[in-house]
mmCIF file of C-alpha atoms in Angstrom:
data_model
loop_
_atom_site.group_PDB
_atom_site.id
_atom_site.type_symbol
_atom_site.label_atom_id
_atom_site.label_comp_id
_atom_site.label_asym_id
_atom_site.label_seq_id
_atom_site.Cartn_x
_atom_site.Cartn_y
_atom_site.Cartn_z
ATOM 1 C CA MET A 1 0.001 0.011 0.004
ATOM 2 C CA GLU A 2 1.315 3.468 -0.933
ATOM 3 C CA GLN A 3 2.686 5.416 2.084
ATOM 4 C CA PRO A 4 1.329 8.992 2.449
ATOM 5 C CA PRO A 5 3.913 11.802 2.067
ATOM 6 C CA ALA A 6 5.626 12.579 5.392
ATOM 7 C CA THR A 7 8.016 15.422 4.488
ATOM 8 C CA ILE A 8 7.673 18.898 3.242
ATOM 9 C CA ARG A 9 10.217 21.383 1.917
ATOM 10 C CA ILE A 10 10.290 24.971 3.192
ATOM 11 C CA GLY A 11 13.079 27.110 1.617
ATOM 12 C CA LYS A 12 16.188 24.851 1.494
ATOM 13 C CA GLU A 13 15.249 22.521 4.524
ATOM 14 C CA ASN A 14 13.144 19.428 4.488
ATOM 15 C CA PHE A 15 10.873 18.945 7.586
ATOM 16 C CA ALA A 16 9.177 15.825 8.966
ATOM 17 C CA VAL A 17 5.506 15.668 9.284
ATOM 18 C CA GLY A 18 3.021 13.081 10.610
ATOM 19 C CA LEU A 19 4.840 12.187 13.832
ATOM 20 C CA PHE A 20 2.942 10.643 16.764
ATOM 21 C CA TRP A 21 3.326 13.003 19.715
ATOM 22 C CA GLN A 22 3.180 12.260 23.476
ATOM 23 C CA PRO A 23 3.946 14.244 26.633
ATOM 24 C CA ALA A 24 6.866 13.682 28.847
ATOM 25 C CA PRO A 25 7.765 14.673 32.491
ATOM 26 C CA THR A 26 10.932 16.540 31.393
ATOM 27 C CA ALA A 27 12.942 16.804 28.304
ATOM 28 C CA VAL A 28 15.684 14.816 29.840
ATOM 29 C CA LEU A 29 13.310 11.863 30.439
ATOM 30 C CA ALA A 30 11.642 12.259 27.083
ATOM 31 C CA ALA A 31 14.268 10.200 25.180
ATOM 32 C CA ARG A 32 13.990 7.241 27.563
ATOM 33 C CA GLU A 33 10.253 7.201 27.318
ATOM 34 C CA ALA A 34 10.380 7.576 23.562
ATOM 35 C CA ARG A 35 12.467 4.431 23.171
ATOM 36 C CA ILE A 36 10.139 2.480 25.486
ATOM 37 C CA VAL A 37 7.068 3.493 23.501
ATOM 38 C CA ALA A 38 8.775 2.904 20.185
ATOM 39 C CA ALA A 39 9.685 -0.528 21.188
ATOM 40 C CA LYS A 40 6.089 -1.652 20.733
ATOM 41 C CA ALA A 41 5.868 -3.654 17.474
ATOM 42 C CA GLU A 42 2.498 -2.077 16.397
ATOM 43 C CA LEU A 43 3.962 1.480 16.131
ATOM 44 C CA ALA A 44 6.843 0.371 13.863
ATOM 45 C CA ALA A 45 8.778 3.473 14.949
ATOM 46 C CA ASP A 46 12.501 3.594 14.320
ATOM 47 C CA LEU A 47 13.047 7.344 14.696
ATOM 48 C CA PHE A 48 12.222 9.734 17.515
ATOM 49 C CA CYS A 49 12.851 13.400 18.418
ATOM 50 C CA VAL A 50 12.598 15.295 21.746
ATOM 51 C CA ARG A 51 11.064 18.741 22.065
ATOM 52 C CA LYS A 52 13.340 20.832 24.355
ATOM 53 C CA ARG A 53 11.764 24.212 23.889
ATOM 54 C CA GLY A 54 8.334 24.631 25.296
ATOM 55 C CA VAL A 55 6.191 21.751 26.570
ATOM 56 C CA PRO A 56 8.383 18.626 27.019
ATOM 57 C CA GLN A 57 7.274 15.998 24.297
ATOM 58 C CA PHE A 58 8.673 13.299 22.109
ATOM 59 C CA GLY A 59 7.604 12.363 18.590
ATOM 60 C CA LEU A 60 7.873 8.968 16.828
ATOM 61 C CA GLY A 61 8.679 8.692 13.137
ATOM 62 C CA GLN A 62 9.460 6.064 10.528
ATOM 63 C CA ARG A 63 12.196 5.876 7.931
ATOM 64 C CA LYS A 64 9.903 4.152 5.481
ATOM 65 C CA VAL A 65 7.788 7.301 5.053
ATOM 66 C CA GLY A 66 10.736 9.572 4.303
ATOM 67 C CA HIS A 67 11.859 10.564 7.816
ATOM 68 C CA LYS A 68 15.588 10.909 8.230
ATOM 69 C CA VAL A 69 18.055 11.330 11.161
ATOM 70 C CA GLY A 70 18.798 14.994 11.741
ATOM 71 C CA MET A 71 15.633 16.233 10.170
ATOM 72 C CA ARG A 72 13.562 18.779 12.047
ATOM 73 C CA ALA A 73 9.862 18.112 12.968
ATOM 74 C CA ILE A 74 7.638 20.872 11.730
ATOM 75 C CA ALA A 75 4.796 20.675 14.427
ATOM 76 C CA PRO A 76 6.969 21.522 17.520
ATOM 77 C CA ALA A 77 8.803 24.144 15.529
ATOM 78 C CA LEU A 78 5.461 26.006 14.790
ATOM 79 C CA ALA A 79 4.326 25.276 18.468
ATOM 80 C CA SER A 80 7.346 26.956 19.874
ATOM 81 C CA ALA A 81 7.407 29.893 17.508
ATOM 82 C CA ILE A 82 3.611 30.943 17.803
ATOM 83 C CA PRO A 83 3.102 32.770 21.088
ATOM 84 C CA GLU A 84 -0.552 31.588 21.443
ATOM 85 C CA SER A 85 -0.762 28.408 23.473
ATOM 86 C CA THR A 86 -3.841 26.956 21.961
ATOM 87 C CA TRP A 87 -4.463 27.210 18.199
ATOM 88 C CA VAL A 88 -5.217 25.128 15.143
ATOM 89 C CA GLY A 89 -4.397 25.607 11.502
ATOM 90 C CA VAL A 90 -3.937 24.445 7.871
ATOM 91 C CA PHE A 91 -1.045 25.675 5.727
ATOM 92 C CA PRO A 92 -0.492 24.832 2.003
ATOM 93 C CA THR A 93 2.795 23.093 1.240
ATOM 94 C CA ASP A 94 4.654 21.601 -1.703
ATOM 95 C CA ARG A 95 3.411 18.077 -0.890
ATOM 96 C CA GLY A 96 -0.117 18.715 0.515
ATOM 97 C CA TRP A 97 -2.003 20.543 3.188
ATOM 98 C CA LEU A 98 -0.283 20.657 6.620
ATOM 99 C CA TYR A 99 -2.700 20.500 9.624
ATOM 100 C CA VAL A 100 -1.260 21.265 13.125
ATOM 101 C CA MET A 101 -3.422 21.330 16.301
ATOM 102 C CA VAL A 102 -1.748 22.673 19.574
ATOM 103 C CA ARG A 103 -3.422 22.919 23.025
ATOM 104 C CA LYS A 104 -1.811 24.544 26.006
ATOM 105 C CA GLY A 105 1.420 24.626 24.232
ATOM 106 C CA ALA A 106 1.473 20.873 23.440
ATOM 107 C CA VAL A 107 1.150 19.195 20.061
ATOM 108 C CA MET A 108 -1.777 16.838 20.134
ATOM 109 C CA PRO A 109 -1.283 13.141 19.284
ATOM 110 C CA ASP A 110 -3.364 13.560 16.136
ATOM 111 C CA GLY A 111 -2.345 17.163 15.477
ATOM 112 C CA ASP A 112 0.488 16.635 12.993
ATOM 113 C CA VAL A 113 -0.974 15.513 9.765
ATOM 114 C CA LEU A 114 -0.253 16.191 5.997
ATOM 115 C CA PHE A 115 -3.478 15.757 3.998
ATOM 116 C CA LYS A 116 -3.195 15.084 0.266
ATOM 117 C CA THR A 117 -6.298 17.003 -0.696
ATOM 118 C CA GLU A 118 -7.617 20.438 0.192
ATOM 119 C CA GLN A 119 -10.961 19.012 0.969
ATOM 120 C CA GLU A 120 -9.747 16.651 3.626
ATOM 121 C CA ALA A 121 -7.838 19.350 5.413
ATOM 122 C CA ARG A 122 -10.716 21.805 5.271
ATOM 123 C CA GLN A 123 -13.174 19.153 6.634
ATOM 124 C CA ARG A 124 -10.789 18.316 9.506
ATOM 125 C CA LEU A 125 -10.245 22.009 10.394
ATOM 126 C CA ARG A 126 -14.082 22.705 10.432
ATOM 127 C CA GLY A 127 -14.589 19.715 12.704
ATOM 128 C CA GLU A 128 -12.030 21.181 15.237
ATOM 129 C CA LEU A 129 -13.612 24.643 14.961
ATOM 130 C CA SER A 130 -16.945 23.214 16.345
ATOM 131 C CA ILE A 131 -15.164 22.734 19.660
ATOM 132 C CA GLY A 132 -14.291 26.485 20.063
ATOM 133 C CA ASP A 133 -11.904 27.962 22.611
ATOM 134 C CA TRP A 134 -9.097 28.683 20.130
ATOM 135 C CA ASP A 135 -6.726 31.555 20.703
ATOM 136 C CA VAL A 136 -5.964 31.755 16.981
ATOM 137 C CA ILE A 137 -6.866 29.985 13.740
ATOM 138 C CA PHE A 138 -4.712 29.746 10.694
ATOM 139 C CA ALA A 139 -6.313 29.066 7.316
ATOM 140 C CA PRO A 140 -5.686 29.867 3.614
ATOM 141 C CA PRO A 141 -6.988 33.253 2.594
ATOM 142 C CA HIS A 142 -9.298 31.900 -0.050
ATOM 143 C CA TRP A 143 -11.185 29.905 2.537
ATOM 144 C CA GLN A 144 -12.521 33.146 3.875
ATOM 145 C CA MET A 145 -12.926 31.932 7.573
ATOM 146 C CA GLU A 146 -13.816 34.538 10.030
ATOM 147 C CA GLN A 147 -11.171 35.603 12.475
ATOM 148 C CA SER A 148 -8.540 33.440 10.940
ATOM 149 C CA ARG A 149 -5.035 34.339 9.989
ATOM 150 C CA ALA A 150 -3.268 33.505 6.724
ATOM 151 C CA ASP A 151 0.481 33.707 7.803
ATOM 152 C CA ASP A 152 2.924 32.275 5.341
ATOM 153 C CA LEU A 153 4.487 29.028 6.791
ATOM 154 C CA ALA A 154 8.001 30.114 5.968
ATOM 155 C CA ASP A 155 7.673 33.213 8.071
ATOM 156 C CA LEU A 156 6.608 31.184 11.115
ATOM 157 C CA ILE A 157 9.389 28.695 11.119
ATOM 158 C CA PRO A 158 12.115 29.563 13.698
ATOM 159 C CA ALA A 159 15.841 29.447 13.119
ATOM 160 C CA GLN A 160 16.605 27.652 16.299
ATOM 161 C CA SER A 161 17.225 24.002 16.056
ATOM 162 C CA ASP A 162 14.923 21.785 18.039
ATOM 163 C CA ALA A 163 13.214 18.335 17.793
ATOM 164 C CA ARG A 164 15.587 16.757 15.417
ATOM 165 C CA LEU A 165 15.048 13.121 14.497
ATOM 166 C CA ARG A 166 17.296 10.416 16.117
ATOM 167 C CA SER A 167 17.559 6.735 15.739
ATOM 168 C CA VAL A 168 15.738 4.561 18.241
ATOM 169 C CA ALA A 169 18.433 1.880 18.087
ATOM 170 C CA ARG A 170 21.386 2.551 20.325
ATOM 171 C CA ASN A 171 24.976 1.789 19.670
ATOM 172 C CA PRO A 172 25.236 -1.938 18.891
ATOM 173 C CA LEU A 173 28.218 -2.268 21.250
ATOM 174 C CA ALA A 174 26.267 -0.816 24.202
ATOM 175 C CA PRO A 175 24.324 -4.020 25.158
ATOM 176 C CA VAL A 176 27.614 -6.044 25.001
ATOM 177 C CA LEU A 177 29.448 -3.541 27.228
ATOM 178 C CA THR A 178 26.556 -3.465 29.672
ATOM 179 C CA LEU A 179 26.392 -7.194 29.800
ATOM 180 C CA CYS A 180 30.104 -7.387 30.547
ATOM 181 C CA GLY A 181 29.748 -4.717 33.274
ATOM 182 C CA LEU A 182 26.910 -6.539 34.865
ATOM 183 C CA ALA A 183 28.781 -9.798 34.734
ATOM 184 C CA ALA A 184 31.689 -8.238 36.368
ATOM 185 C CA ALA A 185 29.637 -6.616 39.092
ATOM 186 C CA GLY A 186 27.806 -9.939 39.607
ATOM 187 C CA PHE A 187 31.173 -11.797 40.066
ATOM 188 C CA GLY A 188 32.276 -9.195 42.549
ATOM 189 C CA VAL A 189 29.128 -9.515 44.533
ATOM 190 C CA TRP A 190 29.320 -13.345 44.495
ATOM 191 C CA MET A 191 32.914 -13.161 45.974
ATOM 192 C CA ILE A 192 31.670 -10.866 48.640
ATOM 193 C CA VAL A 193 28.647 -12.935 49.754
ATOM 194 C CA PHE A 194 30.352 -16.301 49.146
ATOM 195 C CA PRO A 195 34.051 -15.817 49.864
ATOM 196 C CA PRO A 196 36.431 -18.751 49.048
ATOM 197 C CA ALA A 197 36.621 -19.864 52.594
ATOM 198 C CA SER A 198 36.337 -23.345 54.163
ATOM 199 C CA ASP A 199 33.879 -22.439 56.761
ATOM 200 C CA VAL A 200 30.992 -20.493 55.187
ATOM 201 C CA PRO A 201 28.296 -19.593 57.694
ATOM 202 C CA SER A 202 24.732 -20.625 56.860
ATOM 203 C CA VAL A 203 22.204 -18.034 55.844
ATOM 204 C CA PRO A 204 18.804 -18.455 57.377
ATOM 205 C CA ASN A 205 16.006 -18.818 54.797
ATOM 206 C CA VAL A 206 14.080 -15.446 55.286
ATOM 207 C CA PRO A 207 10.937 -15.213 53.281
ATOM 208 C CA VAL A 208 10.832 -12.390 50.746
ATOM 209 C CA ALA A 209 7.912 -10.154 50.505
ATOM 210 C CA PRO A 210 6.102 -10.510 47.109
ATOM 211 C CA PRO A 211 6.269 -7.508 44.796
ATOM 212 C CA PRO A 212 3.394 -5.043 44.964
ATOM 213 C CA PRO A 213 0.585 -5.695 42.495
ATOM 214 C CA PRO A 214 0.425 -3.722 39.338
ATOM 215 C CA LEU A 215 -1.783 -0.614 39.319
ATOM 216 C CA PRO A 216 -5.192 -1.483 37.583
ATOM 217 C CA TRP A 217 -4.862 1.025 34.878
ATOM 218 C CA HIS A 218 -1.259 0.011 34.033
ATOM 219 C CA ALA A 219 -0.669 -1.208 30.452
ATOM 220 C CA GLN A 220 -4.292 -0.209 29.487
ATOM 221 C CA PRO A 221 -4.719 1.821 26.244
ATOM 222 C CA THR A 222 -4.390 5.616 26.615
ATOM 223 C CA VAL A 223 -7.647 7.471 26.324
ATOM 224 C CA GLY A 224 -6.438 9.469 23.177
ATOM 225 C CA SER A 225 -5.202 6.396 21.287
ATOM 226 C CA LEU A 226 -8.433 4.363 21.942
ATOM 227 C CA ILE A 227 -10.727 7.127 21.037
ATOM 228 C CA SER A 228 -8.752 7.904 17.828
ATOM 229 C CA ALA A 229 -8.532 4.283 16.774
ATOM 230 C CA CYS A 230 -12.204 3.767 17.407
ATOM 231 C CA GLU A 231 -13.104 6.869 15.485
ATOM 232 C CA ARG A 232 -11.063 5.672 12.477
ATOM 233 C CA ALA A 233 -12.659 2.193 12.730
ATOM 234 C CA ILE A 234 -16.249 3.499 12.903
ATOM 235 C CA GLU A 235 -15.641 5.879 10.036
ATOM 236 C CA LYS A 236 -14.641 2.863 7.919
ATOM 237 C CA THR A 237 -17.918 1.000 8.477
ATOM 238 C CA ARG A 238 -19.235 -0.127 5.175
ATOM 239 C CA THR A 239 -22.569 0.512 3.479
ATOM 240 C CA LEU A 240 -24.991 -2.447 3.398
ATOM 241 C CA PRO A 241 -27.580 -2.220 0.610
ATOM 242 C CA GLY A 242 -31.044 -1.883 2.003
ATOM 243 C CA PHE A 243 -29.776 -1.461 5.555
ATOM 244 C CA GLU A 244 -28.932 1.652 7.579
ATOM 245 C CA ILE A 245 -26.566 1.827 10.447
ATOM 246 C CA GLU A 246 -28.104 2.473 13.758
ATOM 247 C CA THR A 247 -25.400 2.322 16.374
ATOM 248 C CA ALA A 248 -21.669 1.387 16.409
ATOM 249 C CA SER A 249 -19.610 0.437 19.513
ATOM 250 C CA CYS A 250 -15.826 -0.028 19.769
ATOM 251 C CA GLY A 251 -13.211 -1.103 22.326
ATOM 252 C CA PRO A 252 -9.598 -2.304 22.421
ATOM 253 C CA THR A 253 -10.494 -5.456 20.527
ATOM 254 C CA GLY A 254 -12.242 -3.752 17.610
ATOM 255 C CA ALA A 255 -15.500 -2.107 16.606
ATOM 256 C CA THR A 256 -19.072 -3.438 15.731
ATOM 257 C CA ALA A 257 -21.568 -1.626 13.595
ATOM 258 C CA ASN A 258 -25.299 -2.551 14.005
ATOM 259 C CA TYR A 259 -27.645 -2.128 11.149
ATOM 260 C CA ARG A 260 -31.418 -2.129 10.734
ATOM 261 C CA ARG A 261 -33.161 -3.455 7.559
ATOM 262 C CA ARG A 262 -35.282 -0.990 5.613
ATOM 263 C CA TRP A 263 -35.911 -2.658 2.299
ATOM 264 C CA GLY A 264 -33.017 -5.062 1.744
ATOM 265 C CA SER A 265 -32.596 -8.723 2.061
ATOM 266 C CA VAL A 266 -30.296 -10.788 4.226
ATOM 267 C CA ALA A 267 -29.317 -12.705 1.174
ATOM 268 C CA TRP A 268 -27.398 -9.675 -0.110
ATOM 269 C CA LEU A 269 -25.281 -9.344 3.117
ATOM 270 C CA PRO A 270 -21.632 -10.235 3.205
ATOM 271 C CA LYS A 271 -20.496 -13.655 4.686
ATOM 272 C CA ASN A 272 -18.703 -11.993 7.650
ATOM 273 C CA SER A 273 -21.941 -10.311 8.965
ATOM 274 C CA VAL A 274 -23.855 -11.550 11.848
ATOM 275 C CA VAL A 275 -27.575 -11.728 11.328
ATOM 276 C CA THR A 276 -29.350 -11.532 14.753
ATOM 277 C CA SER A 277 -32.860 -11.197 13.524
ATOM 278 C CA PRO A 278 -34.757 -10.733 10.091
ATOM 279 C CA ASP A 279 -34.278 -6.981 10.595
ATOM 280 C CA ARG A 280 -31.019 -6.687 12.576
ATOM 281 C CA VAL A 281 -27.504 -7.425 11.443
ATOM 282 C CA SER A 282 -23.993 -6.560 12.883
ATOM 283 C CA LEU A 283 -20.528 -6.318 11.244
ATOM 284 C CA ALA A 284 -17.137 -6.430 12.857
ATOM 285 C CA VAL A 285 -14.542 -3.783 11.975
ATOM 286 C CA PRO A 286 -10.922 -4.335 13.195
ATOM 287 C CA LEU A 287 -8.835 -1.488 14.527
ATOM 288 C CA SER A 288 -6.275 -0.267 12.062
ATOM 289 C CA ASP A 289 -4.587 2.360 14.280
ATOM 290 C CA PRO A 290 -2.011 1.194 17.014
ATOM 291 C CA LEU A 291 -3.217 1.522 20.658
ATOM 292 C CA VAL A 292 -0.451 3.188 23.010
ATOM 293 C CA ARG A 293 -0.271 1.574 26.506
ATOM 294 C CA ARG A 294 -0.100 3.759 29.526
ATOM 295 C CA THR A 295 2.777 3.348 31.990
ATOM 296 C CA GLY A 296 0.590 3.464 35.111
ATOM 297 C CA GLU A 297 2.657 6.372 36.660
ATOM 298 C CA GLU A 298 -0.388 8.471 37.384
ATOM 299 C CA GLU A 299 -1.860 9.744 40.726
ATOM 300 C CA PRO A 300 -5.670 9.021 41.010
ATOM 301 C CA PRO A 301 -7.679 12.147 41.887
ATOM 302 C CA THR A 302 -10.060 12.386 44.766
ATOM 303 C CA ILE A 303 -13.866 11.629 44.078
ATOM 304 C CA GLU A 304 -14.541 15.492 44.690
ATOM 305 C CA ALA A 305 -11.815 16.501 42.181
ATOM 306 C CA LEU A 306 -13.239 13.981 39.588
ATOM 307 C CA ARG A 307 -16.793 15.303 40.005
ATOM 308 C CA ARG A 308 -15.731 18.878 39.665
ATOM 309 C CA GLN A 309 -13.540 18.129 36.511
ATOM 310 C CA VAL A 310 -16.277 15.943 34.708
ATOM 311 C CA TRP A 311 -19.407 18.126 35.692
ATOM 312 C CA GLY A 312 -17.404 21.310 34.876
ATOM 313 C CA ALA A 313 -16.495 20.001 31.382
ATOM 314 C CA ALA A 314 -20.113 18.726 30.861
ATOM 315 C CA GLN A 315 -21.519 22.096 31.609
ATOM 316 C CA THR A 316 -18.978 23.990 29.462
ATOM 317 C CA TYR A 317 -19.333 21.784 26.399
ATOM 318 C CA LEU A 318 -23.019 20.929 26.798
ATOM 319 C CA LEU A 319 -22.257 17.179 27.432
ATOM 320 C CA ASP A 320 -24.302 14.726 29.507
ATOM 321 C CA SER A 321 -22.357 12.728 32.045
ATOM 322 C CA GLU A 322 -22.973 9.894 34.414
ATOM 323 C CA LEU A 323 -20.837 8.991 37.471
ATOM 324 C CA ASN A 324 -21.749 5.826 39.428
ATOM 325 C CA GLU A 325 -19.433 4.867 42.285
ATOM 326 C CA GLN A 326 -18.722 1.141 42.781
ATOM 327 C CA ALA A 327 -19.286 -0.152 46.202
ATOM 328 C CA ARG A 328 -16.086 -0.340 48.254
ATOM 329 C CA PRO A 329 -14.988 -4.002 48.693
ATOM 330 C CA SER A 330 -14.237 -5.584 52.021
ATOM 331 C CA SER A 331 -10.857 -4.681 53.499
ATOM 332 C CA SER A 332 -10.018 -8.386 54.109
ATOM 333 C CA LEU A 333 -8.442 -9.959 51.025
ATOM 334 C CA LEU A 334 -9.709 -13.497 50.351
ATOM 335 C CA PRO A 335 -7.027 -15.999 49.524
ATOM 336 C CA SER A 336 -8.581 -16.560 46.012
ATOM 337 C CA ARG A 337 -8.391 -12.930 45.020
ATOM 338 C CA THR A 338 -6.294 -12.370 41.961
ATOM 339 C CA VAL A 339 -3.468 -9.866 41.777
ATOM 340 C CA PRO A 340 -5.267 -7.427 39.577
ATOM 341 C CA GLU A 341 -8.253 -7.477 41.932
ATOM 342 C CA ALA A 342 -6.021 -6.856 44.807
ATOM 343 C CA ALA A 343 -4.538 -3.820 43.157
ATOM 344 C CA ALA A 344 -7.869 -2.428 42.359
ATOM 345 C CA SER A 345 -9.135 -2.843 45.906
ATOM 346 C CA ALA A 346 -6.888 -0.245 47.010
ATOM 347 C CA PHE A 347 -8.784 2.424 44.979
ATOM 348 C CA ARG A 348 -12.473 3.331 44.575
ATOM 349 C CA VAL A 349 -13.835 2.769 41.070
ATOM 350 C CA VAL A 350 -16.271 5.205 39.421
ATOM 351 C CA PHE A 351 -18.091 4.148 36.356
ATOM 352 C CA LEU A 352 -18.008 7.179 34.041
ATOM 353 C CA SER A 353 -19.902 7.915 30.851
ATOM 354 C CA VAL A 354 -19.656 11.105 28.895
ATOM 355 C CA GLY A 355 -21.315 11.911 25.544
ATOM 356 C CA GLY A 356 -22.844 14.609 23.268
ATOM 357 C CA ARG A 357 -22.624 16.090 19.894
ATOM 358 C CA LEU A 358 -18.868 16.992 20.107
ATOM 359 C CA PRO A 359 -16.549 15.093 17.749
ATOM 360 C CA PRO A 360 -14.439 12.300 19.255
ATOM 361 C CA SER A 361 -11.276 14.495 19.256
ATOM 362 C CA ALA A 362 -13.046 16.896 21.643
ATOM 363 C CA LEU A 363 -14.124 14.135 23.971
ATOM 364 C CA SER A 364 -10.554 12.812 23.889
ATOM 365 C CA ALA A 365 -9.232 16.259 24.898
ATOM 366 C CA VAL A 366 -11.756 16.344 27.828
ATOM 367 C CA LEU A 367 -11.289 12.853 29.126
ATOM 368 C CA GLY A 368 -7.602 12.645 28.494
ATOM 369 C CA ARG A 369 -6.925 14.996 31.255
ATOM 370 C CA ILE A 370 -8.474 12.733 33.910
ATOM 371 C CA PRO A 371 -5.587 10.721 35.647
ATOM 372 C CA ALA A 372 -6.174 7.094 36.067
ATOM 373 C CA PHE A 373 -9.256 6.917 33.768
ATOM 374 C CA VAL A 374 -9.424 3.849 31.545
ATOM 375 C CA ALA A 375 -11.700 4.196 28.500
ATOM 376 C CA GLU A 376 -13.475 0.871 27.712
ATOM 377 C CA GLU A 377 -16.005 1.621 25.066
ATOM 378 C CA VAL A 378 -16.534 4.257 22.383
ATOM 379 C CA THR A 379 -20.067 4.350 20.918
ATOM 380 C CA TRP A 380 -21.830 6.317 18.167
ATOM 381 C CA GLN A 381 -25.483 6.815 17.327
ATOM 382 C CA SER A 382 -27.608 9.555 15.831
ATOM 383 C CA ALA A 383 -27.513 11.453 19.177
ATOM 384 C CA GLY A 384 -23.700 11.684 18.935
ATOM 385 C CA TRP A 385 -20.582 10.198 20.424
ATOM 386 C CA ARG A 386 -20.171 8.605 23.882
ATOM 387 C CA VAL A 387 -17.238 7.242 25.862
ATOM 388 C CA LYS A 388 -17.550 4.922 28.777
ATOM 389 C CA GLY A 389 -14.939 3.678 31.140
ATOM 390 C CA LYS A 390 -13.589 3.388 34.670
ATOM 391 C CA ALA A 391 -12.098 6.141 36.741
ATOM 392 C CA TYR A 392 -9.981 5.071 39.715
ATOM 393 C CA VAL A 393 -10.100 7.588 42.667
ATOM 394 C CA ARG A 394 -8.535 7.863 46.078
#
């Protein structure tokens, strides 16, 4: 399959486009986290860059789409150069239409895209404008969008060098040297603990405490990656002659579209469809976008902080929300309780559901700010989009 263009040329310099962006605690730790995330096979990332100016972030790239070591990434360059912290824009380039979305100084995971056609870029920008709350909007002058700026892309690029692509693979001799060092250190410790003496005192067998159980949200998909992957999967639902789509639901394992018969026949349906009644049919849709797993290094909020955050966002963006707190389990752990259940018992679980007529990217921006929230299901119906999941609170 033909890869989309992933580089543009501005003046005499080539820039990388279409990187996958994630936040980092600091610019120093960004390189380590970038290599950890890039190691996931589904991402197929062999290049990364670290943003040192502005909000600490790292971006993942691929050589197969034209990215090269030493190439600057365009999105963080614009994010650092434009003084406004929250903006969105489309810029014409030599290879397509560059779309960049920045919120609170950070490049969004799906905010670095190069569209081949003007229509795709314009449709994406209009979808984000429905959210509102933008400090500035960039658009080509012939689009005639109100309160938008039409700055030339070359005038916005800073001269300072930042966020240059590096190889994910380390020096091939580094693992060998590390192994040799560990072996030498291990031999030294062995000689200290077990010296070559005739009378070695016996060491009592002291039981070792088991490691703490993993946090319940550890290794779960991030809210942004699941919502984005589900949006793409639901958008790819096919048309069935004589049937109309009623609802679509999606989770980490894939999406399912549900159809209602209007005038068609079940004999026309594809073989992979599931006919549940003479007038109802469902069709499975796999996820094509990779899911990014969270590290678990998050501090759960209090129930009061969660209520304020969710209800405040619902009132601001005209969303409907439901918070149902799960009954706290008994403090005594039964012997048959599994490790994940034991970890979850240390927190209170709140079943959270938020939906409305905002696009999925807006719901992702709202729910992605909730610490220790695990999105489990993304649904669509005529009333709009809805995200359901579990929020862990202290």
